[in-house]
Amino acid sequence: MTHHPLKLRNSATGETTAFIPRDWRLGAEDPRVRMYVCGPTVYDRAHIGNARPAVVFDVLFRLLRLVYGADRVDYVRNFTDVEDKINDRAAQLYPEMPPLEAIAKLTAETTEWYHQDMDALGVLRPTHEPRATGHIPGMVAMIETLVASGHAYEAEGHVLFSVDSYPDYGKLSGRSVEDMIAGARVEVAPYKKNPMDFVLWKPSTPEQPGWDSPWGRGRPGWHIECSAMSKELLGEDFDIHGGGADLMFPHHENEIAQSCCAAPDHGFAEVWLHNGMIRVDGKKMSKSLGNFFTAHDKLAEIPADVIRAILLNAHYRDELDWTEAVVEQARAILNRLNRLADRARRAGISPDADDPDVLEEVIERLSDDLDTYGALRALHRFAGEVLTRPDSDPEALQQVVDTAVFLGFGLSFAEGAGQGDAQDHDAVIAAACAKLDAARAAKDFATADALRALMNQAGLVVQTGKGGTTAERGADFDAAALEALR
């Protein structure tokens, strides 16, 4: 496979340039690609907006592993497991527990939910999944460095970062401090020297989770968490930092300020990538509009592969509008892929995980600033061509399943059912096709229509041509629904 040079658009510069990892440029002995992506704050079910960065950066992770080697990519995605929303929810749910135990109980459950949902969506587990509560000493040490160097100050039990001490503040989002004050919900507090100064450490009441520190018992601010975790797991310089566009300001702006001031000889992240937000039928997703839904809700209604295709069916930097038309587009893509996966299985072809034969045009599109939309279109076109060939050639089938699995699709043939189950299902499907043809031949159209309806309910793509009826597993294939055809 030809490896196209990977180009990425850096949010920090607005330029799209060739991506060459630091270690390769510097000729490191044990070179690694290092990527950090801001993960969820785990106090409830992940909403569909949380699933988009997980899926988008999962594709980048897969691409980097393909290009540089599966064991050469260090991908960190954190869990924010101490934060005021978490503290409040834990106190409500478990009032009898000490605060640290209460947040641990709540976040263990919500983290498990997140893993279940993301696993279902085909998201690979990152190399490291640190939790903020596991890195408090690193945060305290970084804050001490910032205080000692004059970039932070203590006031009324709080430690604040002094924005005036960092001339490049605002560079990532391209805003002046005046613009930021005007456009942001800045927490006004009398002890701040500048309204934009942000909290690195804050005091905790006895009812709130807290840790001992040089400034008394307290807890970290949100921004310092990612800086400390990325430093510990990736070093003070790394290749890529990703997250949703909503995190660019203030979260990522603040991470840069505190990390660069804590280690002035280092540059922190080299390339910044931001995915666009999700809208629903053209409107911002919000609970008040009633168009807010969780990944869990959607997984109960729509096959996981279809949801994954929806999340990839737009350029990652663009807003994604979740509409019924977009759902149907994704379903059409997965119908094609599943039908070909079904043919591949019957031909004894399975995906090659170690050396996948990924479609050249898909790699080309992904190498151009992670154009998942273009990659999906290319695969959809190719699958359409292969479907029209009367005898699908093994090489083309191998390419389709390898490319689909590389993009993170589970495909119905690859799911839990063992080979014996699949062969039993084949026999049921073949018998149903034969019954349908017999009913048509006998002009018993009522029986034929009833059979076709049952086959459609089982998620089969049914086609009747000169040679008779064929049925292949589609995106909505449901093995349990085959029972009605026995």
GROMACS .gro file of C-alpha atoms in nm:
model
  486
    1MET     CA    1   0.000   0.000   0.000
    2THR     CA    2   0.128   0.346  -0.088
    3HIS     CA    3   0.146   0.569   0.217
    4HIS     CA    4   0.032   0.919   0.128
    5PRO     CA    5   0.201   1.192   0.331
    6LEU     CA    6  -0.037   1.285   0.612
    7LYS     CA    7  -0.146   1.650   0.615
    8LEU     CA    8  -0.331   1.808   0.908
    9ARG     CA    9  -0.482   2.152   0.956
   10ASN     CA   10  -0.341   2.301   1.274
   11SER     CA   11  -0.605   2.510   1.457
   12ALA     CA   12  -0.322   2.710   1.618
   13THR     CA   13  -0.187   2.838   1.283
   14GLY     CA   14  -0.483   2.787   1.048
   15GLU     CA   15  -0.245   2.613   0.807
   16THR     CA   16  -0.260   2.263   0.660
   17THR     CA   17   0.088   2.115   0.654
   18ALA     CA   18   0.263   1.778   0.632
   19PHE     CA   19   0.258   1.596   0.964
   20ILE     CA   20   0.597   1.456   1.064
   21PRO     CA   21   0.607   1.340   1.427
   22ARG     CA   22   0.872   1.500   1.650
   23ASP     CA   23   1.053   1.173   1.720
   24TRP     CA   24   1.096   1.103   1.348
   25ARG     CA   25   1.223   1.457   1.285
   26LEU     CA   26   1.465   1.435   1.577
   27GLY     CA   27   1.584   1.082   1.490
   28ALA     CA   28   1.479   0.935   1.828
   29GLU     CA   29   1.598   0.583   1.903
   30ASP     CA   30   1.253   0.456   2.002
   31PRO     CA   31   1.026   0.689   1.802
   32ARG     CA   32   0.661   0.732   1.903
   33VAL     CA   33   0.368   0.939   1.785
   34ARG     CA   34   0.207   1.111   2.085
   35MET     CA   35  -0.156   1.228   2.088
   36TYR     CA   36  -0.374   1.368   2.367
   37VAL     CA   37  -0.752   1.414   2.335
   38CYS     CA   38  -0.975   1.568   2.602
   39GLY     CA   39  -1.216   1.303   2.724
   40PRO     CA   40  -1.552   1.321   2.900
   41THR     CA   41  -1.653   1.460   3.237
   42VAL     CA   42  -1.818   1.149   3.377
   43TYR     CA   43  -2.124   1.247   3.578
   44ASP     CA   44  -2.395   1.104   3.348
   45ARG     CA   45  -2.449   0.920   3.019
   46ALA     CA   46  -2.235   1.047   2.730
   47HIS     CA   47  -2.444   1.253   2.487
   48ILE     CA   48  -2.404   1.207   2.114
   49GLY     CA   49  -2.181   1.518   2.101
   50ASN     CA   50  -1.930   1.340   2.332
   51ALA     CA   51  -1.926   1.047   2.089
   52ARG     CA   52  -1.809   1.256   1.792
   53PRO     CA   53  -1.451   1.333   1.912
   54ALA     CA   54  -1.421   0.974   2.040
   55VAL     CA   55  -1.506   0.839   1.692
   56VAL     CA   56  -1.316   1.103   1.490
   57PHE     CA   57  -0.991   1.071   1.685
   58ASP     CA   58  -1.032   0.693   1.686
   59VAL     CA   59  -1.001   0.706   1.305
   60LEU     CA   60  -0.688   0.922   1.337
   61PHE     CA   61  -0.549   0.672   1.593
   62ARG     CA   62  -0.616   0.386   1.346
   63LEU     CA   63  -0.453   0.580   1.061
   64LEU     CA   64  -0.142   0.664   1.268
   65ARG     CA   65  -0.112   0.298   1.374
   66LEU     CA   66  -0.136   0.188   1.010
   67VAL     CA   67   0.130   0.436   0.897
   68TYR     CA   68   0.375   0.422   1.190
   69GLY     CA   69   0.305   0.079   1.343
   70ALA     CA   70   0.046  -0.034   1.598
   71ASP     CA   71   0.298  -0.025   1.884
   72ARG     CA   72   0.437   0.320   1.791
   73VAL     CA   73   0.137   0.538   1.881
   74ASP     CA   74   0.075   0.662   2.236
   75TYR     CA   75  -0.281   0.789   2.254
   76VAL     CA   76  -0.406   0.943   2.579
   77ARG     CA   77  -0.771   1.028   2.640
   78ASN     CA   78  -0.855   1.130   2.996
   79PHE     CA   79  -1.154   1.103   3.224
   80THR     CA   80  -1.240   1.415   3.423
   81ASP     CA   81  -1.359   1.250   3.744
   82VAL     CA   82  -1.348   1.547   3.982
   83GLU     CA   83  -1.549   1.854   3.886
   84ASP     CA   84  -1.833   2.050   4.044
   85LYS     CA   85  -2.111   1.878   3.843
   86ILE     CA   86  -1.973   1.541   3.955
   87ASN     CA   87  -1.939   1.659   4.316
   88ASP     CA   88  -2.301   1.786   4.324
   89ARG     CA   89  -2.444   1.472   4.161
   90ALA     CA   90  -2.246   1.240   4.393
   91ALA     CA   91  -2.357   1.435   4.702
   92GLN     CA   92  -2.722   1.403   4.589
   93LEU     CA   93  -2.698   1.030   4.516
   94TYR     CA   94  -2.477   0.920   4.806
   95PRO     CA   95  -2.522   1.172   5.090
   96GLU     CA   96  -2.412   0.917   5.352
   97MET     CA   97  -2.069   0.858   5.192
   98PRO     CA   98  -1.748   1.056   5.243
   99PRO     CA   99  -1.708   1.291   4.939
  100LEU     CA  100  -1.412   1.110   4.778
  101GLU     CA  101  -1.589   0.774   4.804
  102ALA     CA  102  -1.910   0.922   4.663
  103ILE     CA  103  -1.738   1.065   4.353
  104ALA     CA  104  -1.543   0.740   4.307
  105LYS     CA  105  -1.868   0.538   4.314
  106LEU     CA  106  -2.047   0.772   4.071
  107THR     CA  107  -1.757   0.802   3.826
  108ALA     CA  108  -1.685   0.426   3.827
  109GLU     CA  109  -2.041   0.366   3.705
  110THR     CA  110  -2.049   0.651   3.452
  111THR     CA  111  -1.703   0.557   3.317
  112GLU     CA  112  -1.828   0.202   3.265
  113TRP     CA  113  -2.131   0.339   3.074
  114TYR     CA  114  -1.900   0.547   2.857
  115HIS     CA  115  -1.683   0.244   2.779
  116GLN     CA  116  -1.987   0.032   2.690
  117ASP     CA  117  -2.121   0.299   2.453
  118MET     CA  118  -1.785   0.372   2.287
  119ASP     CA  119  -1.700   0.000   2.256
  120ALA     CA  120  -2.036  -0.048   2.082
  121LEU     CA  121  -1.946   0.235   1.841
  122GLY     CA  122  -1.621   0.057   1.746
  123VAL     CA  123  -1.394   0.301   1.933
  124LEU     CA  124  -1.061   0.139   2.025
  125ARG     CA  125  -0.945   0.189   2.383
  126PRO     CA  126  -0.665   0.450   2.386
  127THR     CA  127  -0.316   0.352   2.504
  128HIS     CA  128  -0.377   0.536   2.833
  129GLU     CA  129  -0.702   0.650   2.998
  130PRO     CA  130  -0.589   0.850   3.302
  131ARG     CA  131  -0.836   0.976   3.559
  132ALA     CA  132  -0.779   1.321   3.705
  133THR     CA  133  -0.802   1.190   4.062
  134GLY     CA  134  -0.501   0.964   3.994
  135HIS     CA  135  -0.277   1.261   3.908
  136ILE     CA  136  -0.335   1.515   4.189
  137PRO     CA  137   0.034   1.522   4.301
  138GLY     CA  138   0.142   1.612   3.946
  139MET     CA  139  -0.112   1.896   3.940
  140VAL     CA  140   0.005   2.030   4.278
  141ALA     CA  141   0.370   2.016   4.160
  142MET     CA  142   0.286   2.206   3.838
  143ILE     CA  143   0.093   2.473   4.033
  144GLU     CA  144   0.389   2.512   4.274
  145THR     CA  145   0.618   2.571   3.974
  146LEU     CA  146   0.379   2.837   3.836
  147VAL     CA  147   0.358   3.016   4.174
  148ALA     CA  148   0.738   3.008   4.219
  149SER     CA  149   0.794   3.157   3.871
  150GLY     CA  150   0.540   3.439   3.920
  151HIS     CA  151   0.281   3.301   3.674
  152ALA     CA  152   0.030   3.220   3.948
  153TYR     CA  153  -0.071   3.370   4.282
  154GLU     CA  154  -0.264   3.268   4.591
  155ALA     CA  155  -0.571   3.463   4.695
  156GLU     CA  156  -0.829   3.366   4.960
  157GLY     CA  157  -0.742   2.997   4.948
  158HIS     CA  158  -0.750   2.992   4.567
  159VAL     CA  159  -0.450   2.973   4.336
  160LEU     CA  160  -0.502   3.161   4.011
  161PHE     CA  161  -0.307   3.176   3.687
  162SER     CA  162  -0.205   3.530   3.599
  163VAL     CA  163  -0.305   3.583   3.236
  164ASP     CA  164  -0.102   3.906   3.219
  165SER     CA  165   0.214   3.703   3.280
  166TYR     CA  166   0.177   3.518   2.946
  167PRO     CA  167   0.189   3.754   2.644
  168ASP     CA  168   0.071   3.483   2.399
  169TYR     CA  169  -0.259   3.430   2.582
  170GLY     CA  170  -0.542   3.418   2.325
  171LYS     CA  171  -0.322   3.315   2.033
  172LEU     CA  172  -0.489   2.973   1.978
  173SER     CA  173  -0.840   3.112   1.953
  174GLY     CA  174  -0.720   3.432   1.786
  175ARG     CA  175  -0.893   3.657   2.037
  176SER     CA  176  -0.772   3.958   2.231
  177VAL     CA  177  -0.816   3.949   2.608
  178GLU     CA  178  -1.082   4.225   2.572
  179ASP     CA  179  -1.278   4.010   2.324
  180MET     CA  180  -1.249   3.712   2.554
  181ILE     CA  181  -1.383   3.902   2.851
  182ALA     CA  182  -1.675   4.033   2.643
  183GLY     CA  183  -1.764   3.692   2.497
  184ALA     CA  184  -1.697   3.462   2.789
  185ARG     CA  185  -1.885   3.379   3.102
  186VAL     CA  186  -1.597   3.487   3.318
  187GLU     CA  187  -1.632   3.412   3.685
  188VAL     CA  188  -1.611   3.750   3.852
  189ALA     CA  189  -1.434   3.734   4.185
  190PRO     CA  190  -1.296   4.020   4.395
  191TYR     CA  191  -0.968   3.835   4.460
  192LYS     CA  192  -0.871   3.816   4.088
  193LYS     CA  193  -0.606   4.060   3.965
  194ASN     CA  194  -0.748   4.033   3.611
  195PRO     CA  195  -1.105   3.911   3.537
  196MET     CA  196  -0.956   3.656   3.293
  197ASP     CA  197  -0.732   3.493   3.556
  198PHE     CA  198  -0.842   3.132   3.597
  199VAL     CA  199  -0.844   2.890   3.889
  200LEU     CA  200  -0.568   2.633   3.927
  201TRP     CA  201  -0.667   2.523   4.279
  202LYS     CA  202  -0.973   2.600   4.490
  203PRO     CA  203  -1.062   2.537   4.854
  204SER     CA  204  -1.300   2.253   4.944
  205THR     CA  205  -1.558   2.257   5.222
  206PRO     CA  206  -1.579   1.942   5.440
  207GLU     CA  207  -1.873   1.825   5.220
  208GLN     CA  208  -1.666   1.852   4.900
  209PRO     CA  209  -1.391   1.620   4.775
  210GLY     CA  210  -1.050   1.756   4.864
  211TRP     CA  211  -0.678   1.684   4.888
  212ASP     CA  212  -0.406   1.833   5.103
  213SER     CA  213  -0.189   2.094   4.933
  214PRO     CA  214   0.046   2.382   5.025
  215TRP     CA  215  -0.264   2.610   4.998
  216GLY     CA  216  -0.485   2.399   5.225
  217ARG     CA  217  -0.736   2.125   5.154
  218GLY     CA  218  -0.884   2.176   4.811
  219ARG     CA  219  -0.925   2.045   4.458
  220PRO     CA  220  -0.783   2.128   4.116
  221GLY     CA  221  -0.938   2.353   3.855
  222TRP     CA  222  -1.041   2.174   3.533
  223HIS     CA  223  -0.768   2.314   3.305
  224ILE     CA  224  -0.467   2.207   3.513
  225GLU     CA  225  -0.587   1.845   3.503
  226CYS     CA  226  -0.515   1.794   3.131
  227SER     CA  227  -0.181   1.976   3.149
  228ALA     CA  228  -0.057   1.753   3.431
  229MET     CA  229  -0.184   1.428   3.276
  230SER     CA  230  -0.041   1.499   2.930
  231LYS     CA  231   0.296   1.595   3.083
  232GLU     CA  232   0.316   1.276   3.287
  233LEU     CA  233   0.213   1.039   3.006
  234LEU     CA  234   0.347   1.210   2.691
  235GLY     CA  235   0.614   1.452   2.810
  236GLU     CA  236   0.636   1.831   2.791
  237ASP     CA  237   0.636   1.825   2.409
  238PHE     CA  238   0.407   1.603   2.206
  239ASP     CA  239   0.260   1.585   1.856
  240ILE     CA  240  -0.117   1.626   1.857
  241HIS     CA  241  -0.376   1.766   2.096
  242GLY     CA  242  -0.740   1.718   1.999
  243GLY     CA  243  -1.089   1.793   2.127
  244GLY     CA  244  -1.418   1.955   2.041
  245ALA     CA  245  -1.426   2.308   1.897
  246ASP     CA  246  -1.610   2.419   2.213
  247LEU     CA  247  -1.292   2.347   2.414
  248MET     CA  248  -1.065   2.582   2.217
  249PHE     CA  249  -1.151   2.864   2.455
  250PRO     CA  250  -1.107   2.870   2.745
  251HIS     CA  251  -0.993   2.511   2.812
  252HIS     CA  252  -0.721   2.467   2.549
  253GLU     CA  253  -0.612   2.830   2.568
  254ASN     CA  254  -0.559   2.784   2.942
  255GLU     CA  255  -0.379   2.451   2.900
  256ILE     CA  256  -0.128   2.616   2.665
  257ALA     CA  257  -0.072   2.911   2.898
  258GLN     CA  258  -0.006   2.706   3.212
  259SER     CA  259   0.195   2.431   3.036
  260CYS     CA  260   0.421   2.672   2.848
  261CYS     CA  261   0.479   2.884   3.159
  262ALA     CA  262   0.552   2.577   3.375
  263ALA     CA  263   0.809   2.456   3.120
  264PRO     CA  264   0.926   2.766   2.928
  265ASP     CA  265   1.182   2.573   2.719
  266HIS     CA  266   0.911   2.347   2.578
  267GLY     CA  267   0.629   2.405   2.333
  268PHE     CA  268   0.356   2.170   2.465
  269ALA     CA  269   0.144   2.035   2.173
  270GLU     CA  270   0.260   2.100   1.815
  271VAL     CA  271  -0.063   2.038   1.622
  272TRP     CA  272  -0.409   2.130   1.751
  273LEU     CA  273  -0.715   1.958   1.600
  274HIS     CA  274  -1.074   2.054   1.679
  275ASN     CA  275  -1.386   1.869   1.567
  276GLY     CA  276  -1.707   2.057   1.487
  277MET     CA  277  -2.018   2.041   1.702
  278ILE     CA  278  -2.335   1.838   1.637
  279ARG     CA  279  -2.661   2.010   1.554
  280VAL     CA  280  -2.999   1.836   1.532
  281ASP     CA  281  -3.219   1.935   1.237
  282GLY     CA  282  -3.021   2.259   1.208
  283LYS     CA  283  -3.062   2.355   1.575
  284LYS     CA  284  -2.809   2.352   1.858
  285MET     CA  285  -2.852   2.042   2.073
  286SER     CA  286  -3.000   2.137   2.410
  287LYS     CA  287  -3.222   1.990   2.678
  288SER     CA  288  -3.456   2.291   2.662
  289LEU     CA  289  -3.528   2.226   2.291
  290GLY     CA  290  -3.593   1.857   2.361
  291ASN     CA  291  -3.341   1.755   2.092
  292PHE     CA  292  -3.073   1.636   2.333
  293PHE     CA  293  -2.998   1.265   2.327
  294THR     CA  294  -2.739   1.029   2.461
  295ALA     CA  295  -2.530   0.777   2.271
  296HIS     CA  296  -2.708   0.511   2.480
  297ASP     CA  297  -3.052   0.634   2.361
  298LYS     CA  298  -2.946   0.618   1.997
  299LEU     CA  299  -2.780   0.276   2.031
  300ALA     CA  300  -3.118   0.140   2.142
  301GLU     CA  301  -3.279   0.272   1.819
  302ILE     CA  302  -3.013   0.260   1.547
  303PRO     CA  303  -2.743  -0.003   1.471
  304ALA     CA  304  -2.406   0.103   1.615
  305ASP     CA  305  -2.235   0.089   1.273
  306VAL     CA  306  -2.495   0.330   1.132
  307ILE     CA  307  -2.431   0.577   1.418
  308ARG     CA  308  -2.057   0.552   1.355
  309ALA     CA  309  -2.114   0.625   0.985
  310ILE     CA  310  -2.329   0.929   1.073
  311LEU     CA  311  -2.048   1.066   1.295
  312LEU     CA  312  -1.793   1.019   1.015
  313ASN     CA  313  -2.019   1.139   0.733
  314ALA     CA  314  -1.899   1.500   0.747
  315HIS     CA  315  -1.553   1.654   0.759
  316TYR     CA  316  -1.441   1.641   1.122
  317ARG     CA  317  -1.387   2.019   1.135
  318ASP     CA  318  -1.739   2.096   1.009
  319GLU     CA  319  -2.055   2.105   1.215
  320LEU     CA  320  -2.253   1.786   1.171
  321ASP     CA  321  -2.629   1.820   1.129
  322TRP     CA  322  -2.808   1.508   1.255
  323THR     CA  323  -3.118   1.473   1.035
  324GLU     CA  324  -3.336   1.183   0.925
  325ALA     CA  325  -3.182   1.215   0.575
  326VAL     CA  326  -2.831   1.176   0.722
  327VAL     CA  327  -2.941   0.867   0.917
  328GLU     CA  328  -3.080   0.712   0.596
  329GLN     CA  329  -2.759   0.797   0.404
  330ALA     CA  330  -2.554   0.619   0.669
  331ARG     CA  331  -2.793   0.322   0.662
  332ALA     CA  332  -2.748   0.296   0.282
  333ILE     CA  333  -2.368   0.289   0.323
  334LEU     CA  334  -2.391   0.014   0.586
  335ASN     CA  335  -2.642  -0.187   0.382
  336ARG     CA  336  -2.386  -0.210   0.102
  337LEU     CA  337  -2.099  -0.294   0.337
  338ASN     CA  338  -2.294  -0.558   0.527
  339ARG     CA  339  -2.418  -0.728   0.210
  340LEU     CA  340  -2.061  -0.755   0.084
  341ALA     CA  341  -1.941  -0.872   0.427
  342ASP     CA  342  -2.210  -1.141   0.405
  343ARG     CA  343  -2.076  -1.250   0.064
  344ALA     CA  344  -1.720  -1.244   0.198
  345ARG     CA  345  -1.816  -1.466   0.491
  346ARG     CA  346  -1.988  -1.716   0.263
  347ALA     CA  347  -1.675  -1.717   0.044
  348GLY     CA  348  -1.458  -1.789   0.350
  349ILE     CA  349  -1.299  -1.443   0.348
  350SER     CA  350  -1.245  -1.264   0.680
  351PRO     CA  351  -1.081  -0.929   0.758
  352ASP     CA  352  -0.702  -0.931   0.784
  353ALA     CA  353  -0.634  -0.731   1.100
  354ASP     CA  354  -0.253  -0.761   1.081
  355ASP     CA  355  -0.204  -0.654   0.719
  356PRO     CA  356  -0.532  -0.507   0.594
  357ASP     CA  357  -0.579  -0.440   0.223
  358VAL     CA  358  -0.723  -0.090   0.269
  359LEU     CA  359  -0.862   0.084  -0.037
  360GLU     CA  360  -0.602   0.329  -0.172
  361GLU     CA  361  -0.851   0.615  -0.214
  362VAL     CA  362  -0.968   0.581   0.147
  363ILE     CA  363  -0.610   0.624   0.274
  364GLU     CA  364  -0.563   0.914   0.034
  365ARG     CA  365  -0.875   1.094   0.167
  366LEU     CA  366  -0.786   1.032   0.533
  367SER     CA  367  -0.430   1.154   0.471
  368ASP     CA  368  -0.576   1.486   0.354
  369ASP     CA  369  -0.663   1.635   0.693
  370LEU     CA  370  -0.861   1.330   0.803
  371ASP     CA  371  -1.136   1.366   0.542
  372THR     CA  372  -1.364   1.094   0.681
  373TYR     CA  373  -1.650   1.217   0.459
  374GLY     CA  374  -1.441   1.163   0.145
  375ALA     CA  375  -1.316   0.827   0.276
  376LEU     CA  376  -1.672   0.701   0.336
  377ARG     CA  377  -1.785   0.823  -0.009
  378ALA     CA  378  -1.493   0.638  -0.171
  379LEU     CA  379  -1.575   0.315   0.012
  380HIS     CA  380  -1.948   0.349  -0.069
  381ARG     CA  381  -1.872   0.396  -0.441
  382PHE     CA  382  -1.637   0.098  -0.448
  383ALA     CA  383  -1.889  -0.120  -0.260
  384GLY     CA  384  -2.155  -0.020  -0.514
  385GLU     CA  385  -1.931  -0.132  -0.802
  386VAL     CA  386  -1.851  -0.464  -0.633
  387LEU     CA  387  -2.221  -0.532  -0.565
  388THR     CA  388  -2.303  -0.506  -0.937
  389ARG     CA  389  -2.051  -0.774  -1.032
  390PRO     CA  390  -2.234  -1.106  -1.068
  391ASP     CA  391  -1.951  -1.300  -0.904
  392SER     CA  392  -1.774  -1.072  -0.660
  393ASP     CA  393  -1.402  -1.138  -0.694
  394PRO     CA  394  -1.230  -1.242  -0.370
  395GLU     CA  395  -0.975  -0.961  -0.393
  396ALA     CA  396  -1.245  -0.692  -0.408
  397LEU     CA  397  -1.440  -0.852  -0.122
  398GLN     CA  398  -1.121  -0.865   0.085
  399GLN     CA  399  -1.065  -0.493   0.019
  400VAL     CA  400  -1.419  -0.400   0.118
  401VAL     CA  401  -1.416  -0.589   0.449
  402ASP     CA  402  -1.058  -0.486   0.534
  403THR     CA  403  -1.136  -0.118   0.466
  404ALA     CA  404  -1.465  -0.126   0.657
  405VAL     CA  405  -1.306  -0.293   0.960
  406PHE     CA  406  -1.009  -0.051   0.940
  407LEU     CA  407  -1.262   0.236   0.961
  408GLY     CA  408  -1.402   0.077   1.277
  409PHE     CA  409  -1.721  -0.088   1.149
  410GLY     CA  410  -1.819  -0.415   1.319
  411LEU     CA  411  -2.029  -0.547   1.026
  412SER     CA  412  -2.299  -0.803   1.102
  413PHE     CA  413  -2.089  -1.101   0.990
  414ALA     CA  414  -1.819  -1.013   1.241
  415GLU     CA  415  -2.055  -0.993   1.540
  416GLY     CA  416  -2.095  -1.245   1.824
  417ALA     CA  417  -2.269  -1.524   1.626
  418GLY     CA  418  -2.036  -1.817   1.572
  419GLN     CA  419  -1.980  -1.973   1.230
  420GLY     CA  420  -2.233  -2.250   1.312
  421ASP     CA  421  -2.499  -1.990   1.391
  422ALA     CA  422  -2.419  -1.804   1.071
  423GLN     CA  423  -2.457  -2.123   0.863
  424ASP     CA  424  -2.785  -2.203   1.038
  425HIS     CA  425  -2.905  -1.850   0.954
  426ASP     CA  426  -2.792  -1.900   0.592
  427ALA     CA  427  -3.011  -2.210   0.571
  428VAL     CA  428  -3.314  -2.023   0.716
  429ILE     CA  429  -3.260  -1.733   0.473
  430ALA     CA  430  -3.218  -1.968   0.171
  431ALA     CA  431  -3.535  -2.158   0.267
  432ALA     CA  432  -3.729  -1.830   0.301
  433CYS     CA  433  -3.610  -1.720  -0.047
  434ALA     CA  434  -3.720  -2.056  -0.193
  435LYS     CA  435  -4.062  -2.028  -0.022
  436LEU     CA  436  -4.105  -1.675  -0.157
  437ASP     CA  437  -4.020  -1.791  -0.511
  438ALA     CA  438  -4.263  -2.084  -0.480
  439ALA     CA  439  -4.541  -1.853  -0.361
  440ARG     CA  440  -4.477  -1.616  -0.654
  441ALA     CA  441  -4.476  -1.907  -0.900
  442ALA     CA  442  -4.812  -2.020  -0.757
  443LYS     CA  443  -4.936  -1.657  -0.788
  444ASP     CA  444  -4.996  -1.660  -0.411
  445PHE     CA  445  -4.892  -1.299  -0.374
  446ALA     CA  446  -5.037  -1.260  -0.024
  447THR     CA  447  -4.798  -1.528   0.110
  448ALA     CA  448  -4.509  -1.385  -0.094
  449ASP     CA  449  -4.570  -1.033   0.044
  450ALA     CA  450  -4.601  -1.162   0.402
  451LEU     CA  451  -4.268  -1.349   0.367
  452ARG     CA  452  -4.096  -1.044   0.217
  453ALA     CA  453  -4.225  -0.830   0.507
  454LEU     CA  454  -4.083  -1.078   0.764
  455MET     CA  455  -3.750  -1.082   0.579
  456ASN     CA  456  -3.739  -0.701   0.576
  457GLN     CA  457  -3.814  -0.698   0.951
  458ALA     CA  458  -3.511  -0.924   1.003
  459GLY     CA  459  -3.295  -0.658   0.834
  460LEU     CA  460  -3.240  -0.858   0.515
  461VAL     CA  461  -3.194  -0.684   0.180
  462VAL     CA  462  -3.427  -0.887  -0.045
  463GLN     CA  463  -3.393  -0.879  -0.424
  464THR     CA  464  -3.595  -1.073  -0.680
  465GLY     CA  465  -3.455  -1.106  -1.032
  466LYS     CA  466  -3.461  -1.345  -1.325
  467GLY     CA  467  -3.267  -1.603  -1.129
  468GLY     CA  468  -3.508  -1.588  -0.833
  469THR     CA  469  -3.490  -1.425  -0.490
  470THR     CA  470  -3.173  -1.355  -0.292
  471ALA     CA  471  -3.147  -1.206   0.057
  472GLU     CA  472  -2.835  -1.066   0.225
  473ARG     CA  473  -2.781  -0.925   0.572
  474GLY     CA  474  -2.817  -0.546   0.576
  475ALA     CA  475  -2.734  -0.278   0.832
  476ASP     CA  476  -3.039  -0.367   1.045
  477PHE     CA  477  -2.984  -0.745   1.041
  478ASP     CA  478  -3.146  -0.902   1.349
  479ALA     CA  479  -3.076  -1.273   1.396
  480ALA     CA  480  -3.354  -1.308   1.656
  481ALA     CA  481  -3.612  -1.193   1.397
  482LEU     CA  482  -3.517  -1.488   1.173
  483GLU     CA  483  -3.713  -1.713   1.412
  484ALA     CA  484  -4.036  -1.592   1.249
  485LEU     CA  485  -3.911  -1.736   0.914
  486ARG     CA  486  -3.846  -2.090   1.040
   0.00000   0.00000   0.00000
